């Protein structure tokens, strides 16, 4: 199928963007940053086109639905939102160094979608429970949230990398002087986490509305629901410790990483547990 | 009780939180022991001091005791600990099977351990005493914390900035100043026009040739946090209402059947409905790959022996009848009593007969009589089968006829020889084959009534609006001072905001540019 072919290419494009972001950091010439950014935008456009083609293809098969309905499609969309969010952020901040940490996330996700065993990349018809307009809003908001948390995580990793590199003062200094300062990273971590929190909240609410229509109960403590609730609590704690207990820097970066662990478990880990959401695998 | 602001001027350590816990006792006034120190803007701090007049009630000792509990519950540290414990318990709940699923675990672990876990309510953790207790604590925490802090927010909401705020213009940078080529009157008019257009409230003060203007917007942003926290209380209330007076049941109805009793999920008891429900028809459509595409029940609600309403119930499209919500949840089939048989007589005719258990029939060649003894949906894991007894004057035979006999023979080629009763040709010269067993569909309905749902829905709306307000809006105050500096007219613009300092900087710069533009190029 043409859309999956484009998507495999996009995987390489994202990898290329990552490599050039890295060049920007090491060779310190702004040209590489511009090139990387340009490549990432190209990838995003190709990615969007592939999604639209896939969407249209599902209508040609007379089972039309938004391409957000199985594990493959969710991975692809997850990667799309990460890149989208990152590029918006890059435009705002005019700093190319964060790409080194974010692009690998998108790249890995795309690669996982195409090579992991047992992932079905065909367009499948929707079972009745999934035939709902809430599916679109639920998945859209959840993955926006996940993507914001992924960027938060990348920023957390960046914070620690910067710390470690700054300590071993020799050699790789160049690598970090382009990175935002500790305070800037800290602010970014907070903003991204807050954005993710809003979207996760929207995701949980739309999911509950959907569950209310589909299963007759807005909340049933199914493992995926429970884990999204746990994730939500962890980020609520993260907002509170910053606002009310003045946590900054290392602690917030650590929270960003812990929170992302919860996101990953909500997304992937719970498939090890029996669940209503198991259609995703 | 009336909180007020006590400006303490610039404090050196820009970012870190400061906690002050002095006990200040005025002659008759006792100051609540927790003083909240809040960052108000870059350099200025305001202490919100709650003064509790205890002299009037004469309850000094009592109120001291009260305030220990009060301050325990108003602490955000408690909130953080509670949220983490709730997260932990929720996590444990996903590791153990819950409710019905727990029965399966019973066989795999020592009975002592199982009953211990059961006593600890591990198998229904989300409805356990633990969980309810924690939620209760969280609710109290939230309520008291909000009550404690609300007066300050209310004051911040109500208080409008004073035009001549000395703090506002302290260390105003050069970039916030400019010197127009016009007089004070003209500059004031332009500035007034600009502020009135962009802000809600506006005030002016004049003093010895200087003019002070101030305006603010986004005062409602102070309430975002309270909306969010109130919504959490709303969720808890909704859940309580749901668990106290909600009904969570399910029922299976065979096509053509009528029910008036449902099974409750919790405890497995039965509950009669004040009406009955008939399933007129069940429809299932499949995709090419076999997955279900649509399933639907045609239901009729019957009250006092009269059909009141007929509906089509589809997945994702629940139906409400007398406050009960009906959801199309599942479907399944049971073996009916009817089967279709084909009879083949050696070198002769082939007859199709519809039979059911107990059915007796003459063989077409009049060699004997056969009787259907049993109709089985899945006989010994080998698929549908029926048991037939045939007897003639000379002999009698009892044997099974499998629908999938060809497949069975592929696996066990000599099955008919080894197990004669599995031989469909046991009664010569006939060979029986089972074409199909009738299936009867049943529809699985979820039947709920949850009066807590509207409360939860309202809380959800409140939560999202509150979060939107917190993230996208902020209270902002702007001052403009027009005075004379060395005989030249000078305009200075200052701003103050608890959040979004960058945005504030942009806004001040924008206002300066607008004002400059207005004064230099008057229309
Ligand atoms: C699941 C529960 C909770 C959620 C989702 C939640 C959410 C939030 C959010 C999003 C903020 C950020 C406000 C901002 O950015 O300005 C906040 C602030 C705050 N929260 Fe919570 N909260 C929860 C529970 C609690 C509890 C139990 C307390 C009890 C003490 C509490 C006390 C506070 C306080 C004092 C603030 C700061 C308010 C201010 O800036 O004036 N929260 N909360």
Short mmCIF file of N, CA, C and O in Angstrom, two decimals, chain B residues 96-97 102 105-123:
data_model
loop_
_atom_site.label_atom_id
_atom_site.label_comp_id
_atom_site.label_asym_id
_atom_site.label_seq_id
_atom_site.Cartn_x
_atom_site.Cartn_y
_atom_site.Cartn_z
N UNK B 96 -3.83 -7.18 40.45
CA UNK B 96 -4.67 -8.28 40.89
C UNK B 96 -5.96 -8.28 40.09
O UNK B 96 -6.50 -7.22 39.81
N UNK B 97 -6.46 -9.46 39.76
CA UNK B 97 -7.75 -9.49 39.07
C UNK B 97 -8.82 -8.93 39.98
O UNK B 97 -8.79 -9.15 41.19
N UNK B 102 -11.50 -12.44 39.85
CA UNK B 102 -10.70 -12.94 40.95
C UNK B 102 -10.90 -14.43 41.19
O UNK B 102 -10.00 -15.12 41.65
N UNK B 105 -8.25 -16.75 40.14
CA UNK B 105 -7.01 -16.77 40.91
C UNK B 105 -7.12 -17.72 42.10
O UNK B 105 -6.13 -18.28 42.56
N UNK B 106 -8.34 -17.90 42.59
CA UNK B 106 -8.56 -18.68 43.81
C UNK B 106 -7.93 -20.07 43.70
O UNK B 106 -7.35 -20.57 44.65
N UNK B 107 -8.03 -20.68 42.52
CA UNK B 107 -7.51 -22.02 42.36
C UNK B 107 -5.99 -22.08 42.29
O UNK B 107 -5.42 -23.15 42.42
N UNK B 108 -5.35 -20.93 42.09
CA UNK B 108 -3.91 -20.97 41.81
C UNK B 108 -3.04 -20.58 42.99
O UNK B 108 -1.85 -20.79 42.97
N UNK B 109 -3.63 -19.96 43.99
CA UNK B 109 -2.82 -19.58 45.14
C UNK B 109 -3.36 -20.26 46.39
O UNK B 109 -4.51 -20.71 46.40
N UNK B 110 -2.52 -20.37 47.43
CA UNK B 110 -2.98 -21.03 48.66
C UNK B 110 -4.27 -20.38 49.18
O UNK B 110 -4.38 -19.16 49.15
N UNK B 111 -5.22 -21.20 49.64
CA UNK B 111 -6.51 -20.67 50.09
C UNK B 111 -6.36 -19.64 51.21
O UNK B 111 -7.10 -18.66 51.26
N UNK B 112 -5.36 -19.86 52.08
CA UNK B 112 -5.15 -18.92 53.18
C UNK B 112 -4.83 -17.53 52.65
O UNK B 112 -5.40 -16.53 53.08
N UNK B 113 -3.91 -17.51 51.70
CA UNK B 113 -3.50 -16.25 51.10
C UNK B 113 -4.68 -15.59 50.41
O UNK B 113 -4.92 -14.38 50.54
N UNK B 114 -5.44 -16.41 49.68
CA UNK B 114 -6.58 -15.88 48.95
C UNK B 114 -7.58 -15.22 49.89
O UNK B 114 -8.02 -14.10 49.66
N UNK B 115 -7.87 -15.92 50.98
CA UNK B 115 -8.90 -15.34 51.86
C UNK B 115 -8.34 -14.12 52.58
O UNK B 115 -9.09 -13.18 52.89
N UNK B 116 -7.02 -14.12 52.81
CA UNK B 116 -6.42 -12.92 53.41
C UNK B 116 -6.57 -11.72 52.46
O UNK B 116 -7.04 -10.65 52.83
N UNK B 117 -6.20 -11.97 51.19
CA UNK B 117 -6.30 -10.89 50.20
C UNK B 117 -7.75 -10.43 50.06
O UNK B 117 -8.03 -9.24 49.91
N UNK B 118 -8.66 -11.42 50.15
CA UNK B 118 -10.06 -11.08 50.01
C UNK B 118 -10.52 -10.20 51.17
O UNK B 118 -11.26 -9.25 50.99
N UNK B 119 -10.02 -10.56 52.35
CA UNK B 119 -10.39 -9.77 53.53
C UNK B 119 -9.84 -8.34 53.41
O UNK B 119 -10.47 -7.39 53.86
N UNK B 120 -8.68 -8.24 52.79
CA UNK B 120 -8.08 -6.91 52.62
C UNK B 120 -8.74 -6.17 51.45
O UNK B 120 -8.30 -5.09 51.08
N UNK B 121 -9.73 -6.78 50.86
CA UNK B 121 -10.48 -6.20 49.75
C UNK B 121 -9.62 -5.89 48.53
O UNK B 121 -9.88 -4.95 47.79
N UNK B 122 -8.58 -6.72 48.38
CA UNK B 122 -7.68 -6.51 47.24
C UNK B 122 -8.40 -6.81 45.92
O UNK B 122 -8.05 -6.28 44.88
N UNK B 123 -9.42 -7.66 46.00
CA UNK B 123 -10.10 -8.06 44.76
C UNK B 123 -11.24 -7.13 44.37
O UNK B 123 -11.93 -7.38 43.40
#
